[in-house]
Coordinates of C-alpha atoms in Angstrom, one line a residue:
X245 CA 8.9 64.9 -0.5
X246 CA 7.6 63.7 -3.8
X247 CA 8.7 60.4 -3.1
X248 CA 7.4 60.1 0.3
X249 CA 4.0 61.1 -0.4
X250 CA 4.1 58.2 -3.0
X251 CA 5.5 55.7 -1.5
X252 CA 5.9 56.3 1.8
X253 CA 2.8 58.2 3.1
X254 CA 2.2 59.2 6.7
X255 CA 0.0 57.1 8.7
X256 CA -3.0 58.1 10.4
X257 CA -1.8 56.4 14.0
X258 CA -0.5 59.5 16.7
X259 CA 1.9 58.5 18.6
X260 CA 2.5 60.5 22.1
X261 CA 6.3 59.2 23.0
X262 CA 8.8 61.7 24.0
X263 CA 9.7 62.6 20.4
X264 CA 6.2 63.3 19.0
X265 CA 6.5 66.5 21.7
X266 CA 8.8 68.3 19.3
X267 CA 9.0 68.7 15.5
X268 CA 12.5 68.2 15.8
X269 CA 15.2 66.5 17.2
X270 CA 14.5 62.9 18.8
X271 CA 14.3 61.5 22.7
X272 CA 17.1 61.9 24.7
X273 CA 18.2 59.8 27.1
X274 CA 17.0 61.5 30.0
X275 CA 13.5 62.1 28.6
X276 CA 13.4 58.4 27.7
X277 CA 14.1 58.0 31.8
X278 CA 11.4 59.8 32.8
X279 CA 8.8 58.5 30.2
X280 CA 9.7 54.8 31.1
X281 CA 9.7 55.6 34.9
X282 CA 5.8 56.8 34.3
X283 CA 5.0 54.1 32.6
X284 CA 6.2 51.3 35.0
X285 CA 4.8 53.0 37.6
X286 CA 1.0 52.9 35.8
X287 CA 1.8 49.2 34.7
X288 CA 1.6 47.2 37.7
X289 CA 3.1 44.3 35.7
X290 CA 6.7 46.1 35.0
X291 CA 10.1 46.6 36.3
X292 CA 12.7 49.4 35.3
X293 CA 16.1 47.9 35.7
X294 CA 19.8 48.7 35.1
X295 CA 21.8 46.4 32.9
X296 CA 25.2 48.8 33.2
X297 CA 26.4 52.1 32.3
X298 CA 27.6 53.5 29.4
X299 CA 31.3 54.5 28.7
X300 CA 30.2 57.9 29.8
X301 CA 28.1 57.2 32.7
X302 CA 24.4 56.7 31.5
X303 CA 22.4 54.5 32.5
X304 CA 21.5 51.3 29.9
X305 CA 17.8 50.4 31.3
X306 CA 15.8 47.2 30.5
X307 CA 12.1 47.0 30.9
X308 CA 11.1 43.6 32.1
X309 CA 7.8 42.0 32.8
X310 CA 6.9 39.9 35.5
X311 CA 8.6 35.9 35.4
X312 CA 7.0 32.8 35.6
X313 CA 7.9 28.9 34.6
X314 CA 7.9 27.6 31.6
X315 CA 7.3 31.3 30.0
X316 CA 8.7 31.7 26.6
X317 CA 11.2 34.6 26.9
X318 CA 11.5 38.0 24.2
X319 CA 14.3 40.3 24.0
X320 CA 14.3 43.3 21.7
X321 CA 16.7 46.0 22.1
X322 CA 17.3 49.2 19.6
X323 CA 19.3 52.2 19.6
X324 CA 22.9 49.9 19.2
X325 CA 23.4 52.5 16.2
X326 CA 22.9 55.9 17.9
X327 CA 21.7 57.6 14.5
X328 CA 19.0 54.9 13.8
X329 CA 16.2 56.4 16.3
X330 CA 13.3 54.7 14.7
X331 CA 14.5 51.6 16.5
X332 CA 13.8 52.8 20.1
X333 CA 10.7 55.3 19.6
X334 CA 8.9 52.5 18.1
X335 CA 10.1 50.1 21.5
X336 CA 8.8 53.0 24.0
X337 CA 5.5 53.4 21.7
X338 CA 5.6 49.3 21.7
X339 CA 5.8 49.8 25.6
X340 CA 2.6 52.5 25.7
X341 CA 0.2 50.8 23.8
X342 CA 0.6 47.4 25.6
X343 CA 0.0 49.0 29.0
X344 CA -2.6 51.5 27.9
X345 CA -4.3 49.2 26.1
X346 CA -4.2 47.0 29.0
X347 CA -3.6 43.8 26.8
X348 CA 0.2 43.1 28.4
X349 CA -1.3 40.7 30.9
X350 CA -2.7 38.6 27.8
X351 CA 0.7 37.8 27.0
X352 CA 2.9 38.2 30.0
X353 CA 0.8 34.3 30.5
X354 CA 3.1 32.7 28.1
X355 CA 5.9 35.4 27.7
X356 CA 8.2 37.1 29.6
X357 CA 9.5 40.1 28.0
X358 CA 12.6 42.5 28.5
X359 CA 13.2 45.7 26.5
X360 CA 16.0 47.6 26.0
X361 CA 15.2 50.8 24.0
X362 CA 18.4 52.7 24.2
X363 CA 21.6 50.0 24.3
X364 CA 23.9 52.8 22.9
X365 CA 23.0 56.0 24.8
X366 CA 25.7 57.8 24.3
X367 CA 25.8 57.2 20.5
X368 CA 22.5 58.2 20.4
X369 CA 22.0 61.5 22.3
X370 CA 24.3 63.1 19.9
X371 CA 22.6 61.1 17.4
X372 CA 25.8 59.0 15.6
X373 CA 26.2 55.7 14.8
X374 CA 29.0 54.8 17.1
X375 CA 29.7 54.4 20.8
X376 CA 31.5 57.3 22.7
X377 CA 35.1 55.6 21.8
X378 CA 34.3 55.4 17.6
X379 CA 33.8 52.1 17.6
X380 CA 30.7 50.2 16.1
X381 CA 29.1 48.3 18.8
X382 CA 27.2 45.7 16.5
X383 CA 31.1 45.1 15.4
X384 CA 31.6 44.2 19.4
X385 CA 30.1 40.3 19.9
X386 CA 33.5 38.2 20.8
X387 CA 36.1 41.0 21.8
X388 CA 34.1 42.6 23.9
X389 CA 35.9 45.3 24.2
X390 CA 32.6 48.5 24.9
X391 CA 31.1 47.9 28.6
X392 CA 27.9 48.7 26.8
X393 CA 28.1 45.5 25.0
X394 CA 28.9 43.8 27.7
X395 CA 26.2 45.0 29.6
X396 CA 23.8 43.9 26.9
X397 CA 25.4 40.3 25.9
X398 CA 25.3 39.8 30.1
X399 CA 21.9 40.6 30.3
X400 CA 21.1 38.5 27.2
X401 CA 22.8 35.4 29.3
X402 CA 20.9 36.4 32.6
X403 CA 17.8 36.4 30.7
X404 CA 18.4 33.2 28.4
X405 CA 16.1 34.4 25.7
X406 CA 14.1 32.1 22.8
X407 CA 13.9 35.1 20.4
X408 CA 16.0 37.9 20.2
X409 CA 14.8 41.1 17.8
X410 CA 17.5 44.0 17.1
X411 CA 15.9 47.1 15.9
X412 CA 17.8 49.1 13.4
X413 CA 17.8 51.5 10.1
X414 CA 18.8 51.7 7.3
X415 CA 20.2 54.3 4.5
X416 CA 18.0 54.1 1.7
X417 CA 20.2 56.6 0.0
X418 CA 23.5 55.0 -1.2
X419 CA 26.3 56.7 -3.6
X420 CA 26.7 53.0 -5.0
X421 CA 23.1 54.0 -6.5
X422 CA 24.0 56.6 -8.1
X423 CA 24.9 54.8 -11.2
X424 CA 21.4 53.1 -11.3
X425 CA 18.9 54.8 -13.5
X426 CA 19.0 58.1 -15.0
X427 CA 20.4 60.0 -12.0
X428 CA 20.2 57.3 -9.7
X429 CA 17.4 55.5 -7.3
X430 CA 16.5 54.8 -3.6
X431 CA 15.5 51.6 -1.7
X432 CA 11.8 50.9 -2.2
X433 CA 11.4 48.9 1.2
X434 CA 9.6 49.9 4.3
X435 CA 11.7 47.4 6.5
X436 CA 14.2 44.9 5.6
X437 CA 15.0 41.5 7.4
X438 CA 18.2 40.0 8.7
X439 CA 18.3 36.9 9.5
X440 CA 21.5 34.2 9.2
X441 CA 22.1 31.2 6.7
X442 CA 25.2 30.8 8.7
X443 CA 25.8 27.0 8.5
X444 CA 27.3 27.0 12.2
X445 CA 23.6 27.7 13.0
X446 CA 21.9 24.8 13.7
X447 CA 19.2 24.2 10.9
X448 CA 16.6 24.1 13.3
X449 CA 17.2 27.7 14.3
X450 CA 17.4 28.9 10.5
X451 CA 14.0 27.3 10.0
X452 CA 12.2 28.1 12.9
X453 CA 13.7 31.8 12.7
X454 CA 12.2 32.5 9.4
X455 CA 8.8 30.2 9.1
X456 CA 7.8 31.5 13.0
X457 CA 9.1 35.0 13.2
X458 CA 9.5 36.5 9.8
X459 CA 6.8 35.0 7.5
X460 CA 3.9 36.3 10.3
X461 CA 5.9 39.6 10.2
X462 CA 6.1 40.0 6.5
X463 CA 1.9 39.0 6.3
X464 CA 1.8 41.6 9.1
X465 CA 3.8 44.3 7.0
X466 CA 1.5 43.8 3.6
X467 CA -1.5 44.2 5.7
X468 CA -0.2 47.8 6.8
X469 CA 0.4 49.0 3.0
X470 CA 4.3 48.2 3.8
X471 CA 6.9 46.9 1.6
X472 CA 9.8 44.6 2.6
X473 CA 12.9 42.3 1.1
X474 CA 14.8 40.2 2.9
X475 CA 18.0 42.2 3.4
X476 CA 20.4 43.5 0.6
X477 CA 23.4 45.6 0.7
X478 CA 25.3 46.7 -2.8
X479 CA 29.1 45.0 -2.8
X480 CA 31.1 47.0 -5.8
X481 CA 34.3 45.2 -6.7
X482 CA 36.3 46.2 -9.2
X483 CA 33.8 48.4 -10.5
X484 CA 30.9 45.8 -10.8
X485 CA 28.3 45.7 -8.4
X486 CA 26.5 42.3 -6.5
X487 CA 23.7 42.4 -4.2
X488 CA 24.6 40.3 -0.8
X489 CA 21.7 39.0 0.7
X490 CA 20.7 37.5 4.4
X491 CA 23.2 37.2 7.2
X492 CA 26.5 35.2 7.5
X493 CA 29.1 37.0 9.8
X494 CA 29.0 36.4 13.4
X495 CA 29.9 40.0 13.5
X496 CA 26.3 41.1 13.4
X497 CA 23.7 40.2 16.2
X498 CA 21.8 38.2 14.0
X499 CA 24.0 36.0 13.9
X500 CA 25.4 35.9 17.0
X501 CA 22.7 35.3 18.8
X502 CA 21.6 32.9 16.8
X503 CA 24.7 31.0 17.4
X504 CA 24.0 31.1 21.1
X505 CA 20.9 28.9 20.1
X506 CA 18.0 31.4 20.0
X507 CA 16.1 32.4 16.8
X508 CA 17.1 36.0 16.1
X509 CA 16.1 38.7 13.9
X510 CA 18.0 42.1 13.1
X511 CA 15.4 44.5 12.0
X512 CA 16.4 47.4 8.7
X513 CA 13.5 50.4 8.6
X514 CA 14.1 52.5 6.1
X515 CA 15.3 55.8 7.7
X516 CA 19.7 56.7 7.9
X517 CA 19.8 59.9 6.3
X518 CA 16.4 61.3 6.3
X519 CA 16.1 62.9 9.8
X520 CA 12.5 63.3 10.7
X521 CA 11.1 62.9 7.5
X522 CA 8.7 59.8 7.6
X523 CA 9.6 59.0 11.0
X524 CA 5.8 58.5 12.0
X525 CA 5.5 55.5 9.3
X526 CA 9.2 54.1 10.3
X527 CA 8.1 54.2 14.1
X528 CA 4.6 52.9 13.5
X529 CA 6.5 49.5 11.3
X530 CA 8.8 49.1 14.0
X531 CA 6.1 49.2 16.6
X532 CA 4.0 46.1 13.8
X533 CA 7.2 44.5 13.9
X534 CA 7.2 44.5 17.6
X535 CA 3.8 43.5 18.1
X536 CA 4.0 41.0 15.4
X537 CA 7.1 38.9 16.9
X538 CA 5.3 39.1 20.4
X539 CA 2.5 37.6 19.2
X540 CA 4.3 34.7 16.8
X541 CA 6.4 34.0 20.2
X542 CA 3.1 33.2 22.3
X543 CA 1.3 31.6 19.3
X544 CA 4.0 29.4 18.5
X545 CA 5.6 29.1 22.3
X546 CA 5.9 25.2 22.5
X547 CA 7.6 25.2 18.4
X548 CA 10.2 27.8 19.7
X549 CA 10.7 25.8 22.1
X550 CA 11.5 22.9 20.5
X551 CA 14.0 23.8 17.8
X552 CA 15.8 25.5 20.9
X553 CA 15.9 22.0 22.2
X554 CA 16.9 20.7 18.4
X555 CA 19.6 23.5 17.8
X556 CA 21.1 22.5 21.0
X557 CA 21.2 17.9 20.3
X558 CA 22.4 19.0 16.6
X559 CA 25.9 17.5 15.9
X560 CA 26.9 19.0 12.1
X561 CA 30.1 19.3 11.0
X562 CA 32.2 23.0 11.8
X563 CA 32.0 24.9 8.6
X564 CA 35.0 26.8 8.5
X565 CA 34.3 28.4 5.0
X566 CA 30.9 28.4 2.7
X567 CA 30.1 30.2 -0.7
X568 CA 26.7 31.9 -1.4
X569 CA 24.4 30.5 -4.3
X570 CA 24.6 33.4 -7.2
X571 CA 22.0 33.9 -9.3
X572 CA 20.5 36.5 -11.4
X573 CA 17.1 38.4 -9.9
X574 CA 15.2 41.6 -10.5
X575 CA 15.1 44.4 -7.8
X576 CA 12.6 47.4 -7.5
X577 CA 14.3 50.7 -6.5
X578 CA 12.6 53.7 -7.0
X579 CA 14.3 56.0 -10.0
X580 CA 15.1 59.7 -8.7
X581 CA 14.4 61.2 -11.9
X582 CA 10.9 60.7 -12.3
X583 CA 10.0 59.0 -8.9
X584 CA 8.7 55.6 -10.6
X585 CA 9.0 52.0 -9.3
X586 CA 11.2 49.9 -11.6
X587 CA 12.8 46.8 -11.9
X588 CA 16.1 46.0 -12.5
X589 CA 18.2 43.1 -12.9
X590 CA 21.2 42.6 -10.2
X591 CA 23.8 39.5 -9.2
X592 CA 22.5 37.9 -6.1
X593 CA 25.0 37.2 -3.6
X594 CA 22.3 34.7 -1.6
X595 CA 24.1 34.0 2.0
X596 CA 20.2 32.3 3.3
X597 CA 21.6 29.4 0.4
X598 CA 24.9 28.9 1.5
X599 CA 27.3 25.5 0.6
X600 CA 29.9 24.3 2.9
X601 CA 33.5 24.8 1.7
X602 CA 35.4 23.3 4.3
X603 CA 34.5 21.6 7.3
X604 CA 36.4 20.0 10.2
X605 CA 34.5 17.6 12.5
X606 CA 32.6 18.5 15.0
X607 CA 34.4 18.0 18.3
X608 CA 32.7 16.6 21.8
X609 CA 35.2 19.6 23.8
X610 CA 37.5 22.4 23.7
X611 CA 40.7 22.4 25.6
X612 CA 42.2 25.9 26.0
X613 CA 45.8 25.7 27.8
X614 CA 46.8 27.7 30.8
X615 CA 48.4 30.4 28.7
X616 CA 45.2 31.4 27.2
X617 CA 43.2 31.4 30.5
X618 CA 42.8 35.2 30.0
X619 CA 40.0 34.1 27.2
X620 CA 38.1 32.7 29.3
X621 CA 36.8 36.1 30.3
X622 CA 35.0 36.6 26.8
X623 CA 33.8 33.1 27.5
X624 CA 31.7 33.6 31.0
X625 CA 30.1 36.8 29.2
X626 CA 29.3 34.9 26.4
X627 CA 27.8 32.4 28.7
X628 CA 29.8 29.7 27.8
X629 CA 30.7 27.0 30.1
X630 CA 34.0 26.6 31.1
X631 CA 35.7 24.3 33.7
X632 CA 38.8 22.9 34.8
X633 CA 40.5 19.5 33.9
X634 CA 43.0 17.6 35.8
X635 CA 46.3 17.2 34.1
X636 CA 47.2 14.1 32.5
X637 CA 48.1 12.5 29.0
X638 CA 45.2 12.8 26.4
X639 CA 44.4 12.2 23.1
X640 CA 43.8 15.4 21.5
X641 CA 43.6 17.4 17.9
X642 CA 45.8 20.5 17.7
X643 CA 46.2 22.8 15.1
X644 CA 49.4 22.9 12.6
X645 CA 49.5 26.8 11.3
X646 CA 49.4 26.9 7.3
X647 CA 49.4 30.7 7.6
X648 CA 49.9 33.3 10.2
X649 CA 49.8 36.9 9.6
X650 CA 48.1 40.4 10.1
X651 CA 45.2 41.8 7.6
X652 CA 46.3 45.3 5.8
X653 CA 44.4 48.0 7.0
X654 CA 42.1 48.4 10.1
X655 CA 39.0 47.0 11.1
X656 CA 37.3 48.7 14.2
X657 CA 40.9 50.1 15.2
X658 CA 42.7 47.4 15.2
X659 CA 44.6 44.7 12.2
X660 CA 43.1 41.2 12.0
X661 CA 45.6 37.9 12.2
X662 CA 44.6 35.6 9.6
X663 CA 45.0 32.0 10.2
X664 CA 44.7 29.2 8.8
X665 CA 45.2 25.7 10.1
X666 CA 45.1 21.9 9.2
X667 CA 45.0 19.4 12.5
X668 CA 46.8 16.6 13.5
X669 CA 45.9 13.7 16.3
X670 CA 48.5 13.8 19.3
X671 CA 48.9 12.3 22.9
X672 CA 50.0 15.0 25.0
X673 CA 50.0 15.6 28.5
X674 CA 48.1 18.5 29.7
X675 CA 49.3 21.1 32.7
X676 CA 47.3 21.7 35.3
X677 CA 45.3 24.9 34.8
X678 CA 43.8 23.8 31.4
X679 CA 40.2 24.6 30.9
X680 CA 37.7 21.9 29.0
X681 CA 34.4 23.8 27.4
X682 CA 32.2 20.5 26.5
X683 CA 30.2 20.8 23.1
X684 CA 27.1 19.8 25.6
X685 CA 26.2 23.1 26.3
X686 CA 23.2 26.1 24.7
X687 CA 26.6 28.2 23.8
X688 CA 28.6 25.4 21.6
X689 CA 28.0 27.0 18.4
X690 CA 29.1 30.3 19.6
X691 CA 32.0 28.6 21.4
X692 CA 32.8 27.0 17.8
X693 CA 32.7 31.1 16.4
X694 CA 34.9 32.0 19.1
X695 CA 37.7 29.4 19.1
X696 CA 38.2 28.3 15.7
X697 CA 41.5 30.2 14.3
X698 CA 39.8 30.8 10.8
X699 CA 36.2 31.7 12.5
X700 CA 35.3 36.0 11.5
X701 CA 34.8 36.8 15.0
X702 CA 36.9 34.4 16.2
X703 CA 39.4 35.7 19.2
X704 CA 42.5 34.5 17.6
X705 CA 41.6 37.0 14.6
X706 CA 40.9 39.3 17.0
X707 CA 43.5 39.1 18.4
X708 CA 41.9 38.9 22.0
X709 CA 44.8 35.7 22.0
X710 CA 47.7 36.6 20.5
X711 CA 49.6 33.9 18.9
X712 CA 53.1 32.6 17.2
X713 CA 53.8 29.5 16.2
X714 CA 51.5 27.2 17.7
X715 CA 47.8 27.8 19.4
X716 CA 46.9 27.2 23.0
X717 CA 43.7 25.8 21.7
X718 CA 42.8 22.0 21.4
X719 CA 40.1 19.8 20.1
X720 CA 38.7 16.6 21.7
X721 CA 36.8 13.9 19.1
X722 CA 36.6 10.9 21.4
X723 CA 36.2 10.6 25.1
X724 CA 39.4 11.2 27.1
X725 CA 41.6 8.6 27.7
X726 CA 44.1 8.9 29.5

């Protein structure tokens, strides 16, 4: 409480969403129903739509506003982690106070807009983290294996949007804090942003993402009396701890959708752990966050635009492995003992400065072989492209296994196959039944996550495709010749 009142004080805004009826307990997924049904019906300018259901049968709605040419075109979703409820009051009070302050139609000009408040309602009426099956759905963006995300990457296709925004929270309260301070300390930080330094994402994305989306946020934030970082999570090895910062893994939707060539941003408001304490200030930043990325994407429509239309020309090199730039930085934290702000000096993992490893060229195509047509499934929901190719003799690049085998321990129920490869420049003839996915496409650099053997959340470590000794999967350099 003391710390709150310091640092985190209530703000004067009311808020009249479904959860600000109670003085416990958040909105369910049926009172979320009703509320958005209301408020479509008073808008005039909105649609209620369903994207899919979830494993046990509810309904995953999107809110969309009216379409037009040439409109720039806004996707935020929250409610992925079912115990992060900030994320999705602050959509639906997002939702109320464009339509009841009847400024929607000032944007819906030059942006199109679809919400998604709840994209894990089955996690989140019993108010946990994962979907009904255990699994982490912001774990889910190549295997594909929860409907729900599915239904969300599908609509994300459908849609084709410029900026994606994923609202989460985050647990202030860590044990690997515990040994900070006298009897430990808590995050300092309002709202934390995610954003990737992934090098597979094209530069004009990384740039754009941060100078048009997050800097106006972050002025937006200080304006409020909020504090932000970019993100920062505690890695303890060994018994020393490092602070990782930014986004790299195509695991998370920052990434991933920013691999699919649109500038995305995963959202971190301070709030795992603490109920409904502070959840008026957590909802009210997520509805400045909101309001603040709507406005950047009409303000800077024609730049979004355009590094869409960069990121998709660029031609760098596949980075198959890249180390972060350490350094040595101070971090405030609160200390528990007496509830001041200090400062204290941590190793700075920095994955927003990352340096390229290893690289392989970047290839014109894709070939994937008739016995790994079943891929092609994760492909189309992805919204890659994906044709067929007569058979013939090609020149080609295939991959020579260096290593081959299966990760100890789990990750989201299942072992990982590590692989790594080097490649070497055939003739070949290719059956009938191979598939060719051309590097001129929006997808590309998500294709690249996908079907490298050595990529994270690629689907040969996933073991979507299974392999032995050699992979069904082929790179093109140069035209074909046959």
């Amino acid at each position: 409480r003391a710390i709150q009142e310091a640092y985190f004080p209530i703000p004067d805004t009311t808020f009249t969403t479904p959860a600000f009826d109670n003085k416990r307990g958040f909105t369910t997924h049926e009172t979320m129903e009703r509320f958005l049904r209301d408020l479509v019906r008073d808008s005039g300018n909105l649609t209620m739509d369903s994207l899919g259901t979830s494993a046990k049968g509810k309904v995953i709605w999107g809110v969309r506003s009216l379409g037009g040419q040439d409109k720039l075109r806004v996707l935020f979703f929250g409610g992925l982690h079912g115990n992060e409820p900030a994320g999705t009051e602050a959509l639906l009070a997002f939702l109320q106070q464009l339509t009841q302050q009847g400024i929607l139609s000032s944007y819906l000009r030059d942006v199109e807009l679809l919400v998604i408040p709840m994209a894990n309602p089955d996690g989140y009426d019993k108010q946990d983290r994962y979907a009904a099956n255990g699994l982490d759905l912001n774990r889910d963006q190549t295997k594909l294996v929860n409907q729900e995300v599915v239904h969300l990457k599908k609509a994300y296709a459908s849609f084709d949007a410029d900026v994606v925004v994923d609202f989460h929270e985050y647990r202030p309260y860590r044990a690997d804090f515990v040994s900070m301070g006298t009897f430990g300390v808590t995050s300092a930080f309002d709202a934390m942003f995610l954003y990737s330094g992934n090098l597979n994402v094209p530069e004009p994305i990384r740039e754009a993402t941060e100078a048009l989306l997050v800097e106006p946020a972050r002025k937006k934030l200080s304006e409020h009396g909020r504090r932000y970082h970019n993100y920062i999570r505690p890695v303890v090895i060994r018994g020393n701890m490092r602070f990782d910062v930014g986004a790299t893994s195509a695991r998370s939707s920052a990434t991933s959708f920013a691999l699919a060539n649109s500038l995305s941003v995963l959202m971190e408001i301070r709030g795992v752990g603490l109920q409904r304490k502070g959840f008026e200030r957590r909802v009210e930043t997520g509805y400045l966050l909101a309001t603040s990325f709507l406005e950047s994407a009409q303000r800077s429509k024609e730049s979004i635009q355009r590094a869409r239309k960069e990121g998709r020309a660029s031609e760098h090199d596949v980075v198959i492995a890249a180390s972060k730039k350490v350094t040595r930085a101070n971090l405030d934290f609160i200390d528990l003992s007496d509830q001041s702000l200090r400062t204290f000096p941590i190793e700075k993992h920095d994955g927003l400065a990352l340096s390229a490893l290893a690289t392989r060229a970047r290839p014109m195509a894709y070939v994937i072989l008739p016995e790994a047509a079943h891929i092609l499934e994760n492909l189309r929901i992805l919204d890659v492209a994906v044709e067929p190719i007569p058979g013939g003799t090609y020149s080609v690049e295939r991959y020579v296994m260096a290593e081959n085998r299966l990760k100890a321990g789990f990750f989201e129920g299942f072992q990982e196959r590590i692989v790594s490869a080097t490649t070497e420049t055939v003739s070949m003839e290719l059956p009938a039944g191979s598939w060719w996915v051309s590097a001129d496409q929006e997808r590309f650099n998500l294709a690249i996550e996908c079907l490298e053997p050595e990529a994270l959340c690629g689907l040969i470590r996933y073991r979507v495709l299974e392999i032995e000794r050699t992979i069904p999967i082929l790179r093109v350099l140069k035209p074909i010749s046959k």
